[in-house]
């Protein structure tokens, strides 16, 4: 066996434990369903060794930067580059597609629209399978294989399954995908098929798929790769490490993220708190979570119960990635919103469509679920929660190409029923025109567009 991945000089390799977020029980191993054996709540990964020996902030920053000049696969990964803050593993065991390393874009047009000049997008849709899931999947798939599993499985609204299938294929494992029939985009489904997953379209919603998977992993040797799996969240933390490095370790005032099953917000929040505790940043950005009005379980949970009890909903939204009514990580997300002083908001279908077109007009684009961040920012500005002088980062979770049907229907004016205020979006639409193949016809179209 080769030695563990080398750490930054002077930074000791640490071990990790699982801690229950409900009763606080700490264990060295987890059951197949990644739930606490005592109280059945979710587990998180903790690093007890940090209590005695904190990795030095300056040493970490310099080691992470140096690795950008390396050509080793584990250094080229924008996840494993930050390995001192991840569970340790031998280099040869890492399954990587060179994930992470995603760009931070300025959004000048959206800045004008929202009145927030310092507005940025961290585009996780630029990952190998075109969504943020890859950052978590490289870690969780690696630990699945190391634990000796031949099969991995997930329930998904599409992106998790695409990512899992890719990492399973790279790692020589087989994958089982459970998706809600008719409620995920063909782009995402086609990725899973091409990467060789056994794909089951179940006559239920995402929550039904996840329930079934949780039962299945207790009966069959299938390693579950949903974000209930805390290794996924450890990988997804690196989005925040990379973002802060890109910002010269000056924390933005706000980070805004879409909320579905609520793993990603939990991971980013955990990373922010860890960075503050390790002295990598001096203050916490406020982490805000935005949901679609039709899938607003966390919004209702916080408003109606003060975060004490989950209010499940029957989800309905065209942003199918976040069409989730019973989010597994709601407690973790509620905790990080509170810990960072963030907000939780909901946005309508028309607000999502408008925001998506506005992000598209920046030459960047994203999938509908990601656009809730811009729509949510507009609300938070209106409420005075975000000030014009503050720096804001939107986390764009998925690529524009993930849901072409949505985009085509929007531009053709078929996405939203008239009367929903949909007409006001006309100036953002660019429907294709069918013409005779003559110079005249194209010239006329050009002239008309000039005038409009
Ligand atoms: N944005 C996109 C593009 C997603 O695919 C998801 C979740 C989210 C946001 C929400 O993230 O669940 O961590 O709160 N997609 C999962 C899937 C559920 O199966 O692909 P979350």
GROMACS .gro file of C-alpha atoms and ligand atoms in nm:
model
  473
    1UNK     CA    1   0.000   0.000   0.000
    2UNK     CA    2   0.137   0.344  -0.088
    3UNK     CA    3   0.164   0.614   0.178
    4UNK     CA    4  -0.125   0.858   0.227
    5UNK     CA    5  -0.138   1.166   0.005
    6UNK     CA    6   0.135   1.400   0.118
    7UNK     CA    7   0.020   1.693   0.326
    8UNK     CA    8   0.145   2.046   0.328
    9UNK     CA    9   0.486   2.064   0.499
   10UNK     CA   10   0.438   2.090   0.872
   11UNK     CA   11   0.072   1.991   0.853
   12UNK     CA   12   0.004   1.657   1.015
   13UNK     CA   13  -0.232   1.413   0.846
   14UNK     CA   14  -0.541   1.379   1.060
   15UNK     CA   15  -0.803   1.111   1.100
   16UNK     CA   16  -1.177   1.159   1.099
   17UNK     CA   17  -1.489   1.037   1.281
   18UNK     CA   18  -1.863   1.038   1.218
   19UNK     CA   19  -2.076   1.252   1.449
   20UNK     CA   20  -2.454   1.242   1.466
   21UNK     CA   21  -2.608   1.586   1.412
   22UNK     CA   22  -2.897   1.489   1.643
   23UNK     CA   23  -2.758   1.320   1.956
   24UNK     CA   24  -2.390   1.402   1.901
   25UNK     CA   25  -2.281   1.037   1.922
   26UNK     CA   26  -1.932   0.996   1.771
   27UNK     CA   27  -1.831   0.671   1.593
   28UNK     CA   28  -1.543   0.551   1.380
   29UNK     CA   29  -1.763   0.378   1.122
   30UNK     CA   30  -2.105   0.433   0.968
   31UNK     CA   31  -2.392   0.202   0.876
   32UNK     CA   32  -2.495   0.154   0.514
   33UNK     CA   33  -2.769   0.419   0.535
   34UNK     CA   34  -2.534   0.677   0.692
   35UNK     CA   35  -2.774   0.733   0.981
   36UNK     CA   36  -2.703   0.730   1.352
   37UNK     CA   37  -2.752   0.385   1.505
   38UNK     CA   38  -2.891   0.548   1.822
   39UNK     CA   39  -3.134   0.815   1.699
   40UNK     CA   40  -3.141   0.767   1.319
   41UNK     CA   41  -3.040   1.127   1.244
   42UNK     CA   42  -2.779   1.219   0.979
   43UNK     CA   43  -2.405   1.193   1.033
   44UNK     CA   44  -2.133   1.447   0.962
   45UNK     CA   45  -1.761   1.398   0.932
   46UNK     CA   46  -1.549   1.564   1.199
   47UNK     CA   47  -1.173   1.585   1.254
   48UNK     CA   48  -1.105   1.541   1.627
   49UNK     CA   49  -0.730   1.578   1.574
   50UNK     CA   50  -0.783   1.948   1.493
   51UNK     CA   51  -0.871   2.003   1.859
   52UNK     CA   52  -0.512   1.925   1.953
   53UNK     CA   53  -0.333   2.040   1.642
   54UNK     CA   54  -0.484   2.290   1.402
   55UNK     CA   55  -0.338   2.289   1.049
   56UNK     CA   56  -0.163   2.627   1.006
   57UNK     CA   57  -0.358   2.864   0.779
   58UNK     CA   58  -0.058   3.013   0.599
   59UNK     CA   59   0.101   2.672   0.539
   60UNK     CA   60  -0.223   2.542   0.395
   61UNK     CA   61  -0.270   2.839   0.163
   62UNK     CA   62   0.083   2.812   0.030
   63UNK     CA   63   0.066   2.431  -0.019
   64UNK     CA   64  -0.264   2.462  -0.208
   65UNK     CA   65  -0.118   2.729  -0.433
   66UNK     CA   66   0.201   2.531  -0.502
   67UNK     CA   67  -0.002   2.229  -0.611
   68UNK     CA   68  -0.141   2.433  -0.901
   69UNK     CA   69   0.198   2.390  -1.068
   70UNK     CA   70   0.194   2.012  -1.024
   71UNK     CA   71   0.085   1.765  -1.291
   72UNK     CA   72  -0.016   1.483  -1.055
   73UNK     CA   73  -0.382   1.383  -1.093
   74UNK     CA   74  -0.453   1.445  -0.724
   75UNK     CA   75  -0.313   1.798  -0.753
   76UNK     CA   76  -0.491   1.873  -1.083
   77UNK     CA   77  -0.819   1.796  -0.907
   78UNK     CA   78  -0.974   2.112  -0.766
   79UNK     CA   79  -1.106   1.896  -0.483
   80UNK     CA   80  -0.805   1.687  -0.374
   81UNK     CA   81  -0.581   1.992  -0.394
   82UNK     CA   82  -0.747   2.086  -0.061
   83UNK     CA   83  -0.694   1.739   0.087
   84UNK     CA   84  -0.576   1.848   0.432
   85UNK     CA   85  -0.939   1.935   0.505
   86UNK     CA   86  -1.078   1.608   0.363
   87UNK     CA   87  -1.073   1.249   0.492
   88UNK     CA   88  -0.728   1.104   0.414
   89UNK     CA   89  -0.678   0.850   0.136
   90UNK     CA   90  -0.385   0.702  -0.058
   91UNK     CA   91  -0.314   0.887  -0.385
   92UNK     CA   92  -0.345   0.574  -0.597
   93UNK     CA   93  -0.702   0.521  -0.475
   94UNK     CA   94  -0.841   0.856  -0.584
   95UNK     CA   95  -1.102   0.848  -0.863
   96UNK     CA   96  -1.080   1.185  -1.033
   97UNK     CA   97  -1.204   1.352  -1.349
   98UNK     CA   98  -1.009   1.671  -1.264
   99UNK     CA   99  -1.321   1.816  -1.102
  100UNK     CA  100  -1.342   2.158  -0.941
  101UNK     CA  101  -1.120   2.436  -1.081
  102UNK     CA  102  -1.438   2.619  -1.177
  103UNK     CA  103  -1.437   2.986  -1.280
  104UNK     CA  104  -1.552   3.285  -1.080
  105UNK     CA  105  -1.719   3.526  -1.321
  106UNK     CA  106  -1.816   3.890  -1.282
  107UNK     CA  107  -2.179   3.953  -1.377
  108UNK     CA  108  -2.188   4.315  -1.498
  109UNK     CA  109  -2.538   4.303  -1.652
  110UNK     CA  110  -2.696   4.131  -1.355
  111UNK     CA  111  -2.510   4.376  -1.131
  112UNK     CA  112  -2.689   4.663  -1.305
  113UNK     CA  113  -3.025   4.482  -1.282
  114UNK     CA  114  -2.991   4.414  -0.909
  115UNK     CA  115  -2.808   4.733  -0.814
  116UNK     CA  116  -2.526   4.530  -0.656
  117UNK     CA  117  -2.201   4.623  -0.840
  118UNK     CA  118  -1.984   4.359  -0.673
  119UNK     CA  119  -2.172   4.058  -0.808
  120UNK     CA  120  -2.001   3.728  -0.903
  121UNK     CA  121  -2.099   3.379  -1.014
  122UNK     CA  122  -1.908   3.068  -0.908
  123UNK     CA  123  -1.995   2.840  -1.198
  124UNK     CA  124  -2.007   2.479  -1.083
  125UNK     CA  125  -2.169   2.388  -1.413
  126UNK     CA  126  -1.817   2.396  -1.557
  127UNK     CA  127  -1.735   2.065  -1.384
  128UNK     CA  128  -1.665   1.745  -1.585
  129UNK     CA  129  -2.026   1.624  -1.585
  130UNK     CA  130  -2.151   1.983  -1.586
  131UNK     CA  131  -2.281   2.018  -1.231
  132UNK     CA  132  -2.154   2.079  -0.877
  133UNK     CA  133  -2.210   1.713  -0.791
  134UNK     CA  134  -1.867   1.612  -0.920
  135UNK     CA  135  -1.687   1.778  -0.629
  136UNK     CA  136  -1.866   1.554  -0.381
  137UNK     CA  137  -1.870   1.249  -0.603
  138UNK     CA  138  -1.492   1.222  -0.643
  139UNK     CA  139  -1.461   1.186  -0.265
  140UNK     CA  140  -1.761   0.959  -0.202
  141UNK     CA  141  -1.691   0.731  -0.500
  142UNK     CA  142  -1.329   0.700  -0.391
  143UNK     CA  143  -1.434   0.589  -0.042
  144UNK     CA  144  -1.696   0.353  -0.189
  145UNK     CA  145  -1.431   0.170  -0.388
  146UNK     CA  146  -1.190   0.171  -0.098
  147UNK     CA  147  -1.457   0.007   0.119
  148UNK     CA  148  -1.467  -0.272  -0.140
  149UNK     CA  149  -1.806  -0.200  -0.297
  150UNK     CA  150  -1.877  -0.322  -0.651
  151UNK     CA  151  -2.206  -0.130  -0.677
  152UNK     CA  152  -2.299   0.231  -0.600
  153UNK     CA  153  -2.651   0.374  -0.611
  154UNK     CA  154  -2.841   0.700  -0.585
  155UNK     CA  155  -3.183   0.857  -0.610
  156UNK     CA  156  -3.167   1.167  -0.825
  157UNK     CA  157  -3.336   1.452  -1.005
  158UNK     CA  158  -3.067   1.399  -1.270
  159UNK     CA  159  -2.736   1.559  -1.185
  160UNK     CA  160  -2.635   1.325  -0.905
  161UNK     CA  161  -2.705   1.026  -1.129
  162UNK     CA  162  -2.500   1.169  -1.416
  163UNK     CA  163  -2.209   1.240  -1.186
  164UNK     CA  164  -2.229   0.911  -0.995
  165UNK     CA  165  -2.244   0.708  -1.316
  166UNK     CA  166  -1.934   0.884  -1.450
  167UNK     CA  167  -1.724   0.834  -1.135
  168UNK     CA  168  -1.842   0.473  -1.098
  169UNK     CA  169  -1.736   0.404  -1.457
  170UNK     CA  170  -1.395   0.567  -1.401
  171UNK     CA  171  -1.351   0.367  -1.083
  172UNK     CA  172  -1.453   0.032  -1.231
  173UNK     CA  173  -1.775   0.006  -1.026
  174UNK     CA  174  -2.131  -0.053  -1.143
  175UNK     CA  175  -2.403   0.203  -1.071
  176UNK     CA  176  -2.776   0.193  -1.001
  177UNK     CA  177  -2.979   0.507  -1.068
  178UNK     CA  178  -3.333   0.569  -0.936
  179UNK     CA  179  -3.503   0.870  -1.097
  180UNK     CA  180  -3.861   0.998  -1.100
  181UNK     CA  181  -4.022   0.901  -1.429
  182UNK     CA  182  -4.091   1.198  -1.659
  183UNK     CA  183  -3.949   1.457  -1.419
  184UNK     CA  184  -3.586   1.479  -1.516
  185UNK     CA  185  -3.428   1.627  -1.825
  186UNK     CA  186  -3.315   1.402  -2.108
  187UNK     CA  187  -2.969   1.557  -2.103
  188UNK     CA  188  -2.906   1.431  -1.752
  189UNK     CA  189  -3.065   1.093  -1.812
  190UNK     CA  190  -2.863   1.044  -2.130
  191UNK     CA  191  -2.540   1.104  -1.939
  192UNK     CA  192  -2.623   0.822  -1.695
  193UNK     CA  193  -2.703   0.590  -1.986
  194UNK     CA  194  -2.381   0.665  -2.169
  195UNK     CA  195  -2.172   0.615  -1.855
  196UNK     CA  196  -2.328   0.270  -1.823
  197UNK     CA  197  -2.563   0.303  -1.523
  198UNK     CA  198  -2.850   0.063  -1.464
  199UNK     CA  199  -3.124   0.324  -1.478
  200UNK     CA  200  -3.470   0.281  -1.324
  201UNK     CA  201  -3.736   0.543  -1.394
  202UNK     CA  202  -3.970   0.500  -1.097
  203UNK     CA  203  -4.334   0.608  -1.093
  204UNK     CA  204  -4.285   0.842  -0.799
  205UNK     CA  205  -4.106   1.167  -0.721
  206UNK     CA  206  -3.747   1.221  -0.599
  207UNK     CA  207  -3.850   1.175  -0.236
  208UNK     CA  208  -4.005   0.836  -0.322
  209UNK     CA  209  -3.685   0.732  -0.503
  210UNK     CA  210  -3.471   0.829  -0.203
  211UNK     CA  211  -3.694   0.643   0.042
  212UNK     CA  212  -3.661   0.330  -0.168
  213UNK     CA  213  -3.284   0.363  -0.199
  214UNK     CA  214  -3.247   0.399   0.177
  215UNK     CA  215  -3.425   0.065   0.221
  216UNK     CA  216  -3.233  -0.099  -0.062
  217UNK     CA  217  -2.887  -0.018   0.076
  218UNK     CA  218  -2.976  -0.199   0.400
  219UNK     CA  219  -3.060  -0.515   0.203
  220UNK     CA  220  -2.812  -0.518  -0.088
  221UNK     CA  221  -2.437  -0.446  -0.111
  222UNK     CA  222  -2.492  -0.111  -0.281
  223UNK     CA  223  -2.305   0.192  -0.151
  224UNK     CA  224  -2.533   0.492  -0.139
  225UNK     CA  225  -2.406   0.809  -0.299
  226UNK     CA  226  -2.679   1.061  -0.219
  227UNK     CA  227  -2.579   1.365  -0.017
  228UNK     CA  228  -2.696   1.183   0.296
  229UNK     CA  229  -2.351   1.027   0.252
  230UNK     CA  230  -2.124   1.266   0.446
  231UNK     CA  231  -1.825   1.200   0.217
  232UNK     CA  232  -2.022   1.380  -0.057
  233UNK     CA  233  -2.048   1.690   0.159
  234UNK     CA  234  -1.676   1.683   0.242
  235UNK     CA  235  -1.600   1.703  -0.131
  236UNK     CA  236  -1.856   1.975  -0.189
  237UNK     CA  237  -1.690   2.186   0.081
  238UNK     CA  238  -1.404   2.251  -0.160
  239UNK     CA  239  -1.625   2.485  -0.366
  240UNK     CA  240  -1.593   2.729  -0.076
  241UNK     CA  241  -1.217   2.676  -0.030
  242UNK     CA  242  -1.158   2.740  -0.400
  243UNK     CA  243  -1.391   3.042  -0.401
  244UNK     CA  244  -1.213   3.205  -0.109
  245UNK     CA  245  -0.874   3.138  -0.269
  246UNK     CA  246  -1.001   3.304  -0.589
  247UNK     CA  247  -1.108   3.604  -0.381
  248UNK     CA  248  -0.765   3.636  -0.220
  249UNK     CA  249  -0.911   3.504   0.109
  250UNK     CA  250  -1.130   3.817   0.144
  251UNK     CA  251  -1.472   3.675   0.229
  252UNK     CA  252  -1.767   3.807   0.028
  253UNK     CA  253  -2.055   3.944   0.234
  254UNK     CA  254  -2.304   3.698   0.089
  255UNK     CA  255  -2.303   3.357  -0.078
  256UNK     CA  256  -2.635   3.254  -0.233
  257UNK     CA  257  -2.711   2.894  -0.319
  258UNK     CA  258  -3.015   2.700  -0.451
  259UNK     CA  259  -3.180   2.459  -0.209
  260UNK     CA  260  -3.316   2.115  -0.304
  261UNK     CA  261  -3.217   1.820  -0.088
  262UNK     CA  262  -3.002   2.078   0.098
  263UNK     CA  263  -2.670   1.893   0.086
  264UNK     CA  264  -2.483   2.166  -0.098
  265UNK     CA  265  -2.580   2.451   0.133
  266UNK     CA  266  -2.487   2.230   0.430
  267UNK     CA  267  -2.146   2.153   0.275
  268UNK     CA  268  -2.067   2.515   0.191
  269UNK     CA  269  -2.172   2.625   0.540
  270UNK     CA  270  -1.953   2.356   0.701
  271UNK     CA  271  -1.658   2.473   0.490
  272UNK     CA  272  -1.709   2.836   0.591
  273UNK     CA  273  -1.719   2.751   0.961
  274UNK     CA  274  -1.410   2.528   0.929
  275UNK     CA  275  -1.221   2.801   0.742
  276UNK     CA  276  -1.310   3.053   1.013
  277UNK     CA  277  -1.210   2.811   1.291
  278UNK     CA  278  -0.877   2.733   1.122
  279UNK     CA  279  -0.800   3.102   1.069
  280UNK     CA  280  -0.817   3.084   0.688
  281UNK     CA  281  -1.077   3.364   0.689
  282UNK     CA  282  -1.147   3.628   0.949
  283UNK     CA  283  -1.525   3.644   0.920
  284UNK     CA  284  -1.814   3.437   0.789
  285UNK     CA  285  -2.004   3.532   0.474
  286UNK     CA  286  -2.381   3.509   0.517
  287UNK     CA  287  -2.501   3.193   0.343
  288UNK     CA  288  -2.854   3.223   0.200
  289UNK     CA  289  -3.060   2.942   0.051
  290UNK     CA  290  -3.320   2.999  -0.222
  291UNK     CA  291  -3.595   2.753  -0.313
  292UNK     CA  292  -3.865   2.742  -0.580
  293UNK     CA  293  -4.206   2.847  -0.440
  294UNK     CA  294  -4.345   2.508  -0.541
  295UNK     CA  295  -4.072   2.316  -0.354
  296UNK     CA  296  -4.026   2.537  -0.049
  297UNK     CA  297  -3.995   2.289   0.237
  298UNK     CA  298  -3.707   2.471   0.409
  299UNK     CA  299  -3.870   2.814   0.372
  300UNK     CA  300  -4.184   2.681   0.539
  301UNK     CA  301  -3.990   2.485   0.800
  302UNK     CA  302  -3.807   2.799   0.913
  303UNK     CA  303  -4.112   3.027   0.895
  304UNK     CA  304  -4.369   2.795   1.046
  305UNK     CA  305  -4.170   2.599   1.305
  306UNK     CA  306  -3.861   2.814   1.359
  307UNK     CA  307  -3.653   2.529   1.214
  308UNK     CA  308  -3.773   2.275   1.472
  309UNK     CA  309  -3.971   2.034   1.256
  310UNK     CA  310  -3.963   1.964   0.882
  311UNK     CA  311  -4.266   2.085   0.688
  312UNK     CA  312  -4.278   1.853   0.384
  313UNK     CA  313  -4.446   1.973   0.065
  314UNK     CA  314  -4.576   1.809  -0.254
  315UNK     CA  315  -4.312   1.957  -0.487
  316UNK     CA  316  -4.392   2.118  -0.820
  317UNK     CA  317  -4.156   2.331  -1.026
  318UNK     CA  318  -4.009   2.338  -1.376
  319UNK     CA  319  -3.668   2.370  -1.210
  320UNK     CA  320  -3.672   1.990  -1.188
  321UNK     CA  321  -3.330   1.964  -1.020
  322UNK     CA  322  -3.482   2.108  -0.702
  323UNK     CA  323  -3.825   1.945  -0.730
  324UNK     CA  324  -3.791   1.797  -0.380
  325UNK     CA  325  -4.051   1.809  -0.101
  326UNK     CA  326  -3.882   1.624   0.183
  327UNK     CA  327  -3.518   1.745   0.190
  328UNK     CA  328  -3.290   1.504   0.375
  329UNK     CA  329  -3.036   1.761   0.498
  330UNK     CA  330  -3.286   2.023   0.622
  331UNK     CA  331  -3.144   2.027   0.976
  332UNK     CA  332  -2.788   2.077   0.854
  333UNK     CA  333  -2.900   2.358   0.623
  334UNK     CA  334  -3.108   2.529   0.892
  335UNK     CA  335  -2.803   2.513   1.118
  336UNK     CA  336  -2.562   2.675   0.869
  337UNK     CA  337  -2.810   2.949   0.778
  338UNK     CA  338  -2.831   3.033   1.147
  339UNK     CA  339  -2.456   2.999   1.207
  340UNK     CA  340  -2.370   3.237   0.923
  341UNK     CA  341  -2.665   3.478   0.968
  342UNK     CA  342  -2.804   3.397   0.622
  343UNK     CA  343  -3.160   3.405   0.488
  344UNK     CA  344  -3.396   3.160   0.325
  345UNK     CA  345  -3.626   3.277   0.045
  346UNK     CA  346  -3.852   3.142  -0.224
  347UNK     CA  347  -3.903   3.255  -0.583
  348UNK     CA  348  -4.179   3.204  -0.838
  349UNK     CA  349  -4.158   3.021  -1.170
  350UNK     CA  350  -4.164   3.348  -1.363
  351UNK     CA  351  -3.888   3.493  -1.146
  352UNK     CA  352  -3.676   3.182  -1.213
  353UNK     CA  353  -3.734   3.202  -1.590
  354UNK     CA  354  -3.645   3.570  -1.599
  355UNK     CA  355  -3.330   3.523  -1.392
  356UNK     CA  356  -3.217   3.231  -1.607
  357UNK     CA  357  -3.251   3.441  -1.923
  358UNK     CA  358  -3.060   3.725  -1.757
  359UNK     CA  359  -2.772   3.493  -1.663
  360UNK     CA  360  -2.782   3.358  -2.019
  361UNK     CA  361  -2.753   3.713  -2.153
  362UNK     CA  362  -2.419   3.739  -1.967
  363UNK     CA  363  -2.283   3.475  -2.205
  364UNK     CA  364  -2.265   3.227  -1.919
  365UNK     CA  365  -2.599   3.053  -1.878
  366UNK     CA  366  -2.708   2.797  -1.621
  367UNK     CA  367  -2.983   2.548  -1.561
  368UNK     CA  368  -3.314   2.666  -1.411
  369UNK     CA  369  -3.237   2.551  -1.054
  370UNK     CA  370  -2.921   2.763  -1.050
  371UNK     CA  371  -3.113   3.074  -1.160
  372UNK     CA  372  -3.307   3.084  -0.832
  373UNK     CA  373  -2.995   3.246  -0.686
  374UNK     CA  374  -3.028   3.562  -0.896
  375UNK     CA  375  -3.406   3.571  -0.849
  376UNK     CA  376  -3.353   3.533  -0.474
  377UNK     CA  377  -3.088   3.805  -0.468
  378UNK     CA  378  -3.341   4.052  -0.615
  379UNK     CA  379  -3.573   3.974  -0.323
  380UNK     CA  380  -3.299   4.002  -0.064
  381UNK     CA  381  -3.200   4.343  -0.205
  382UNK     CA  382  -3.564   4.459  -0.193
  383UNK     CA  383  -3.586   4.348   0.169
  384UNK     CA  384  -3.267   4.539   0.254
  385UNK     CA  385  -3.093   4.214   0.361
  386UNK     CA  386  -2.832   4.261   0.087
  387UNK     CA  387  -2.692   4.614   0.052
  388UNK     CA  388  -2.567   4.775  -0.268
  389UNK     CA  389  -2.221   4.817  -0.116
  390UNK     CA  390  -2.182   4.446  -0.040
  391UNK     CA  391  -2.006   4.169  -0.233
  392UNK     CA  392  -2.228   3.882  -0.344
  393UNK     CA  393  -2.144   3.542  -0.494
  394UNK     CA  394  -2.412   3.334  -0.663
  395UNK     CA  395  -2.340   2.961  -0.680
  396UNK     CA  396  -2.449   2.842  -1.025
  397UNK     CA  397  -2.490   2.470  -0.975
  398UNK     CA  398  -2.555   2.339  -1.324
  399UNK     CA  399  -2.474   2.407  -1.688
  400UNK     CA  400  -2.714   2.569  -1.937
  401UNK     CA  401  -2.701   2.253  -2.152
  402UNK     CA  402  -2.849   2.041  -1.873
  403UNK     CA  403  -3.207   2.136  -1.961
  404UNK     CA  404  -3.243   2.244  -2.325
  405UNK     CA  405  -3.621   2.181  -2.329
  406UNK     CA  406  -3.672   2.449  -2.066
  407UNK     CA  407  -3.460   2.697  -2.259
  408UNK     CA  408  -3.630   2.627  -2.592
  409UNK     CA  409  -3.979   2.654  -2.440
  410UNK     CA  410  -3.883   2.983  -2.277
  411UNK     CA  411  -3.758   3.140  -2.599
  412UNK     CA  412  -4.056   3.012  -2.796
  413UNK     CA  413  -4.291   3.163  -2.536
  414UNK     CA  414  -4.429   2.820  -2.440
  415UNK     CA  415  -4.285   2.782  -2.090
  416UNK     CA  416  -4.527   2.987  -1.882
  417UNK     CA  417  -4.901   3.036  -1.920
  418UNK     CA  418  -4.993   3.382  -2.052
  419UNK     CA  419  -5.122   3.604  -1.775
  420UNK     CA  420  -4.854   3.488  -1.530
  421UNK     CA  421  -4.677   3.810  -1.617
  422UNK     CA  422  -4.503   3.603  -1.883
  423UNK     CA  423  -4.553   3.873  -2.146
  424UNK     CA  424  -4.317   4.105  -1.961
  425UNK     CA  425  -4.036   3.861  -2.045
  426UNK     CA  426  -4.074   3.914  -2.420
  427UNK     CA  427  -3.761   4.129  -2.447
  428UNK     CA  428  -3.552   3.841  -2.310
  429UNK     CA  429  -3.676   3.591  -2.568
  430UNK     CA  430  -3.482   3.500  -2.880
  431UNK     CA  431  -3.688   3.244  -3.067
  432UNK     CA  432  -3.527   3.094  -3.378
  433UNK     CA  433  -3.678   3.193  -3.715
  434UNK     CA  434  -3.733   2.955  -4.005
  435UNK     CA  435  -3.658   3.130  -4.338
  436UNK     CA  436  -3.607   3.054  -4.702
  437UNK     CA  437  -3.237   3.019  -4.771
  438UNK     CA  438  -3.201   3.357  -4.942
  439UNK     CA  439  -2.972   3.649  -4.870
  440UNK     CA  440  -3.275   3.881  -4.872
  441UNK     CA  441  -3.457   3.692  -4.602
  442UNK     CA  442  -3.153   3.689  -4.373
  443UNK     CA  443  -3.081   4.060  -4.442
  444UNK     CA  444  -3.441   4.150  -4.351
  445UNK     CA  445  -3.412   3.956  -4.024
  446UNK     CA  446  -3.089   4.136  -3.943
  447UNK     CA  447  -3.247   4.478  -4.009
  448UNK     CA  448  -3.552   4.397  -3.797
  449UNK     CA  449  -3.332   4.284  -3.510
  450UNK     CA  450  -3.130   4.606  -3.534
  451UNK     CA  451  -3.453   4.804  -3.475
  452UNK     CA  452  -3.584   4.595  -3.187
  453LIG     N1  453  -2.893   2.281  -0.842
  453LIG     C1  454  -2.884   2.174  -0.922
  453LIG     C2  455  -2.847   2.194  -1.064
  453LIG     C3  456  -2.910   2.045  -0.869
  453LIG     O1  457  -2.899   1.938  -0.948
  453LIG     C4  458  -2.946   2.031  -0.734
  453LIG     C5  459  -2.974   1.901  -0.676
  453LIG     C6  460  -2.953   2.148  -0.656
  453LIG     C7  461  -2.925   2.270  -0.713
  453LIG     C8  462  -2.987   2.144  -0.513
  453LIG     O2  463  -2.879   2.100  -0.438
  453LIG     O3  464  -2.989   1.909  -0.327
  453LIG     O4  465  -2.769   1.995  -0.250
  453LIG     O5  466  -2.976   2.130  -0.215
  453LIG     N2  467  -2.983   1.794  -0.742
  453LIG     C9  468  -2.993   1.660  -0.684
  453LIG    C10  469  -2.982   1.553  -0.791
  453LIG    C11  470  -3.099   1.642  -0.587
  453LIG     O6  471  -3.031   1.444  -0.773
  453LIG     O7  472  -2.917   1.579  -0.892
  453LIG     P1  473  -2.904   2.030  -0.298
   0.00000   0.00000   0.00000
